[in-house]
PDB file of C-alpha atoms in Angstrom:
ATOM      1  CA  PRO A 276      98.205  12.085  57.909  1.00 41.00           C
ATOM      2  CA  ARG A 277     100.658  10.522  60.001  1.00 46.00           C
ATOM      3  CA  GLU A 278     100.279   9.435  63.377  1.00 45.00           C
ATOM      4  CA  VAL A 279     103.250  10.626  65.625  1.00 46.00           C
ATOM      5  CA  THR A 280     103.717   9.064  69.555  1.00 47.00           C
ATOM      6  CA  ILE A 281     104.700  11.414  72.024  1.00 48.00           C
ATOM      7  CA  SER A 282     106.409   9.607  75.260  1.00 50.00           C
ATOM      8  CA  ASN A 283     104.196  10.550  78.137  1.00 48.00           C
ATOM      9  CA  VAL A 284     106.100  11.000  81.223  1.00 53.00           C
ATOM     10  CA  ASP A 285     103.020  10.793  83.712  1.00 53.00           C
ATOM     11  CA  HIS A 286     101.167   7.993  81.658  1.00 57.00           C
ATOM     12  CA  ASP A 287      98.145   9.631  81.184  1.00 67.00           C
ATOM     13  CA  PRO A 288      96.330  10.383  78.220  1.00 66.00           C
ATOM     14  CA  PRO A 289      96.316  13.493  77.022  1.00 74.00           C
ATOM     15  CA  ILE A 290      92.724  15.706  77.752  1.00 77.00           C
ATOM     16  CA  CYS A 291      92.569  18.812  75.911  1.00 79.00           C
ATOM     17  CA  CYS A 292      94.505  20.407  73.234  1.00 81.00           C
ATOM     18  CA  THR A 293      95.313  23.590  71.312  1.00 82.00           C
ATOM     19  CA  PHE A 294      96.981  25.289  68.966  1.00 80.00           C
ATOM     20  CA  ASP A 295      99.098  28.376  68.442  1.00 81.00           C
ATOM     21  CA  TYR A 296      97.761  31.452  66.555  1.00 76.00           C
ATOM     22  CA  ASN A 297     100.078  30.510  63.001  1.00 76.00           C
ATOM     23  CA  ASN A 298      98.834  26.935  63.789  1.00 72.00           C
ATOM     24  CA  GLU A 299     102.468  25.624  63.669  1.00 79.00           C
ATOM     25  CA  TYR A 300     102.248  24.059  67.541  1.00 81.00           C
ATOM     26  CA  ILE A 301      99.506  21.534  69.182  1.00 81.00           C
ATOM     27  CA  PHE A 302      99.936  21.723  73.611  1.00 83.00           C
ATOM     28  CA  LEU A 303      98.112  18.842  75.221  1.00 82.00           C
ATOM     29  CA  LEU A 304      97.810  19.073  78.226  1.00 82.00           C
ATOM     30  CA  THR A 305      97.007  15.554  80.567  1.00 80.00           C
ATOM     31  CA  ALA A 306      95.442  16.022  83.831  1.00 76.00           C
ATOM     32  CA  LYS A 307      98.289  15.554  86.276  1.00 79.00           C
ATOM     33  CA  GLY A 308      99.087  18.882  84.547  1.00 79.00           C
ATOM     34  CA  THR A 309     102.290  18.033  82.159  1.00 81.00           C
ATOM     35  CA  ILE A 310     101.412  20.143  78.512  1.00 81.00           C
ATOM     36  CA  PHE A 311     103.234  18.698  75.982  1.00 80.00           C
ATOM     37  CA  CYS A 312     104.160  21.011  72.421  1.00 80.00           C
ATOM     38  CA  GLN A 313     104.424  19.498  69.016  1.00 77.00           C
ATOM     39  CA  LYS A 314     105.783  20.891  66.417  1.00 75.00           C
ATOM     40  CA  ILE A 315     102.973  20.099  63.331  1.00 66.00           C
ATOM     41  CA  GLU A 316     105.872  20.088  60.661  1.00 63.00           C
ATOM     42  CA  LEU A 317     108.870  18.779  62.804  1.00 51.00           C
ATOM     43  CA  VAL A 318     107.627  16.072  64.548  1.00 44.00           C
ATOM     44  CA  ALA A 319     111.336  15.302  66.068  1.00 42.00           C
ATOM     45  CA  THR A 320     110.489  19.669  67.404  1.00 44.00           C
ATOM     46  CA  LYS A 321     108.929  18.471  71.754  1.00 51.00           C
ATOM     47  CA  ASN A 322     108.707  21.248  74.242  1.00 60.00           C
ATOM     48  CA  LYS A 323     106.826  19.861  77.446  1.00 63.00           C
ATOM     49  CA  MET A 324     106.461  21.955  80.795  1.00 65.00           C
ATOM     50  CA  PHE A 325     105.993  20.225  84.043  1.00 69.00           C
ATOM     51  CA  LEU A 326     103.480  21.611  86.509  1.00 71.00           C
ATOM     52  CA  ASP A 327     103.102  19.683  89.118  1.00 71.00           C
ATOM     53  CA  LYS A 328      99.516  20.521  89.808  1.00 78.00           C
ATOM     54  CA  SER A 329      96.246  18.636  88.164  1.00 80.00           C
ATOM     55  CA  ALA A 330      94.705  20.640  85.464  1.00 83.00           C
ATOM     56  CA  LEU A 331      91.207  20.614  83.651  1.00 87.00           C
ATOM     57  CA  PHE A 332      91.490  23.045  80.151  1.00 88.00           C
ATOM     58  CA  ILE A 333      94.519  24.637  77.940  1.00 87.00           C
ATOM     59  CA  HIS A 334      93.311  27.000  75.414  1.00 90.00           C
ATOM     60  CA  HIS A 335      95.527  29.105  73.546  1.00 87.00           C
ATOM     61  CA  PHE A 336      94.969  32.891  72.976  1.00 87.00           C
ATOM     62  CA  ILE A 337      93.813  33.881  69.319  1.00 78.00           C
ATOM     63  CA  ASP A 338      95.810  37.391  69.455  1.00 82.00           C
ATOM     64  CA  ARG A 339      98.221  37.164  71.410  1.00 86.00           C
ATOM     65  CA  ASN A 340     100.878  33.782  72.100  1.00 85.00           C
ATOM     66  CA  TYR A 341      99.848  33.157  75.235  1.00 91.00           C
ATOM     67  CA  ILE A 342      97.920  29.452  77.058  1.00 89.00           C
ATOM     68  CA  LEU A 343      95.360  29.586  79.619  1.00 93.00           C
ATOM     69  CA  VAL A 344      95.554  26.488  81.366  1.00 91.00           C
ATOM     70  CA  ALA A 345      93.255  25.693  84.157  1.00 92.00           C
ATOM     71  CA  PHE A 346      93.599  23.519  87.548  1.00 90.00           C
ATOM     72  CA  TYR A 347      91.021  22.353  89.726  1.00 90.00           C
ATOM     73  CA  ASP A 348      91.784  25.493  92.481  1.00 92.00           C
ATOM     74  CA  SER A 349      92.953  27.912  89.509  1.00 93.00           C
ATOM     75  CA  ILE A 350      93.898  29.572  86.511  1.00 95.00           C
ATOM     76  CA  CYS A 351      97.196  30.757  84.744  1.00 93.00           C
ATOM     77  CA  VAL A 352      98.521  32.530  82.121  1.00 94.00           C
ATOM     78  CA  PHE A 353     101.236  31.728  80.462  1.00 91.00           C
ATOM     79  CA  ASP A 354     103.745  33.412  77.230  1.00 90.00           C
ATOM     80  CA  LEU A 355     105.134  31.862  74.733  1.00 84.00           C
ATOM     81  CA  THR A 356     108.327  32.832  72.938  1.00 81.00           C
ATOM     82  CA  ARG A 357     110.406  30.878  71.105  1.00 77.00           C
ATOM     83  CA  SER A 358     114.383  29.849  72.040  1.00 77.00           C
ATOM     84  CA  VAL A 359     116.858  30.511  68.220  1.00 78.00           C
ATOM     85  CA  ASP A 360     116.958  26.726  68.977  1.00 76.00           C
ATOM     86  CA  ASP A 361     113.133  27.190  67.937  1.00 71.00           C
ATOM     87  CA  ILE A 362     112.343  25.591  71.958  1.00 75.00           C
ATOM     88  CA  ILE A 363     108.741  26.936  73.748  1.00 77.00           C
ATOM     89  CA  ILE A 364     109.990  28.965  76.654  1.00 81.00           C
ATOM     90  CA  TYR A 365     106.751  29.149  78.531  1.00 84.00           C
ATOM     91  CA  LYS A 366     106.930  32.520  80.869  1.00 89.00           C
ATOM     92  CA  LYS A 367     103.694  32.908  83.742  1.00 91.00           C
ATOM     93  CA  LEU A 368     102.411  35.823  83.686  1.00 94.00           C
ATOM     94  CA  ASN A 369     101.190  36.669  87.134  1.00 93.00           C
ATOM     95  CA  HIS A 370      99.235  39.980  86.120  1.00 93.00           C
ATOM     96  CA  PHE A 371      96.417  37.011  84.874  1.00 94.00           C
ATOM     97  CA  GLU A 372      95.174  34.724  87.542  1.00 93.00           C
ATOM     98  CA  ILE A 373      92.685  33.674  88.924  1.00 94.00           C
ATOM     99  CA  ILE A 374      92.371  31.879  91.878  1.00 93.00           C
ATOM    100  CA  LEU A 375      88.762  30.553  93.295  1.00 90.00           C
ATOM    101  CA  GLY A 376      87.654  27.575  95.245  1.00 82.00           C
ATOM    102  CA  LYS A 377      86.963  23.947  93.313  1.00 91.00           C
ATOM    103  CA  ILE A 378      86.387  24.987  89.849  1.00 93.00           C
ATOM    104  CA  SER A 379      84.779  22.183  87.191  1.00 92.00           C
ATOM    105  CA  TYR A 380      84.122  24.545  83.967  1.00 92.00           C
ATOM    106  CA  VAL A 381      85.763  26.948  82.459  1.00 94.00           C
ATOM    107  CA  LYS A 382      84.837  28.609  78.798  1.00 93.00           C
ATOM    108  CA  ILE A 383      86.539  31.605  77.035  1.00 93.00           C
ATOM    109  CA  SER A 384      84.204  33.181  74.460  1.00 93.00           C
ATOM    110  CA  TYR A 385      84.928  33.083  71.009  1.00 87.00           C
ATOM    111  CA  ASN A 386      86.635  35.618  70.178  1.00 90.00           C
ATOM    112  CA  ASN A 387      88.474  35.563  73.377  1.00 91.00           C
ATOM    113  CA  LYS A 388      87.123  38.656  75.482  1.00 94.00           C
ATOM    114  CA  TYR A 389      85.494  36.892  78.502  1.00 96.00           C
ATOM    115  CA  ILE A 390      86.256  34.103  80.599  1.00 96.00           C
ATOM    116  CA  ALA A 391      83.365  31.893  82.287  1.00 96.00           C
ATOM    117  CA  VAL A 392      84.798  29.694  85.435  1.00 96.00           C
ATOM    118  CA  VAL A 393      82.464  27.456  87.086  1.00 95.00           C
ATOM    119  CA  THR A 394      82.700  26.750  90.390  1.00 94.00           C
ATOM    120  CA  LEU A 395      81.441  24.293  93.272  1.00 90.00           C
ATOM    121  CA  ILE A 396      82.002  26.322  96.789  1.00 84.00           C
ATOM    122  CA  ASN A 397      80.121  24.499  99.917  1.00 84.00           C
ATOM    123  CA  ASN A 398      77.548  22.371  96.929  1.00 85.00           C
ATOM    124  CA  ASN A 399      77.069  25.928  96.297  1.00 90.00           C
ATOM    125  CA  PRO A 400      77.053  26.250  91.867  1.00 92.00           C
ATOM    126  CA  SER A 401      78.501  29.634  90.300  1.00 93.00           C
ATOM    127  CA  VAL A 402      79.248  30.722  87.110  1.00 95.00           C
ATOM    128  CA  HIS A 403      82.009  33.646  87.906  1.00 96.00           C
ATOM    129  CA  LEU A 404      82.557  36.683  84.366  1.00 97.00           C
ATOM    130  CA  TYR A 405      85.477  38.087  83.838  1.00 97.00           C
ATOM    131  CA  GLU A 406      86.480  40.265  80.825  1.00 97.00           C
ATOM    132  CA  ILE A 407      89.636  40.166  79.214  1.00 95.00           C
ATOM    133  CA  LEU A 408      91.975  42.507  79.272  1.00 94.00           C
ATOM    134  CA  SER A 409      95.759  43.113  78.425  1.00 90.00           C
ATOM    135  CA  THR A 410      96.250  43.862  82.229  1.00 94.00           C
ATOM    136  CA  GLY A 411      95.159  40.841  83.294  1.00 95.00           C
ATOM    137  CA  PHE A 412      91.651  39.468  83.902  1.00 96.00           C
ATOM    138  CA  SER A 413      88.489  42.168  85.492  1.00 97.00           C
ATOM    139  CA  PRO A 414      85.916  40.449  87.353  1.00 96.00           C
ATOM    140  CA  ILE A 415      82.073  41.533  85.259  1.00 97.00           C
ATOM    141  CA  ASN A 416      79.533  39.292  87.093  1.00 96.00           C
ATOM    142  CA  ILE A 417      78.958  35.759  89.816  1.00 95.00           C
ATOM    143  CA  PHE A 418      75.798  34.227  88.973  1.00 94.00           C
ATOM    144  CA  THR A 419      74.487  31.880  92.019  1.00 92.00           C
ATOM    145  CA  GLY A 420      71.753  30.467  92.917  1.00 90.00           C
ATOM    146  CA  PHE A 421      71.548  27.632  90.406  1.00 90.00           C
ATOM    147  CA  ASN A 422      69.577  24.560  92.097  1.00 87.00           C
ATOM    148  CA  SER A 423      71.540  21.150  90.649  1.00 88.00           C
ATOM    149  CA  GLU A 424      76.335  21.198  89.621  1.00 86.00           C
ATOM    150  CA  ILE A 425      76.741  22.798  86.399  1.00 89.00           C
ATOM    151  CA  VAL A 426      77.236  20.748  83.513  1.00 86.00           C
ATOM    152  CA  CYS A 427      78.194  23.304  80.760  1.00 86.00           C
ATOM    153  CA  VAL A 428      78.708  27.814  79.862  1.00 89.00           C
ATOM    154  CA  ASP A 429      78.636  28.470  76.312  1.00 88.00           C
ATOM    155  CA  PHE A 430      78.794  31.815  74.863  1.00 86.00           C
TER     156      PHE A 430
END
C-alpha cells in the first residue's frame, strides 16, 4: 500500500473514517469538525468541508449516497453529489437532523435502519433510539435509568 499525506488545515488528527458505497472515496473526520474527502484511486483529488463545529463521528450509508456527521450536540446528514469536475458537493438535508443535549456516542445498525444516540444531560445518561427512514429520523424509544456513564452501545 502507498502512503498518502493529506494536508490538514486544523492540525487535528482524524478521529473517524468511512467509505462511500462504491468504495471510491474515503471520508476522514477530525475532532474540530473538518471533513476530508479523498478519491482512493486518484491521490491528487481532494475535497474538504469545514463544519466550524467539534465533531464526534462520521458514517456513510450503504444504501444511499449520504454521510452522517455527529457533533457533541446534534446530528446532521449530508447528500453527496459530484460536480462535472468530480468534486464532492455536500448538501445538508434538514429533514435528517437530531438536536439533543450532550451527545457522547453514536452507533448505526449494520443494515442502516436504526441509530442509537447516547446522551448525558444533567448527569443522567440515556440512549435515544431512532428508525432511519427516507423522510428522516423517527423516534422509537428513549432508555433511561442507568447508574453510570454509557461507554458503548451496539446492535
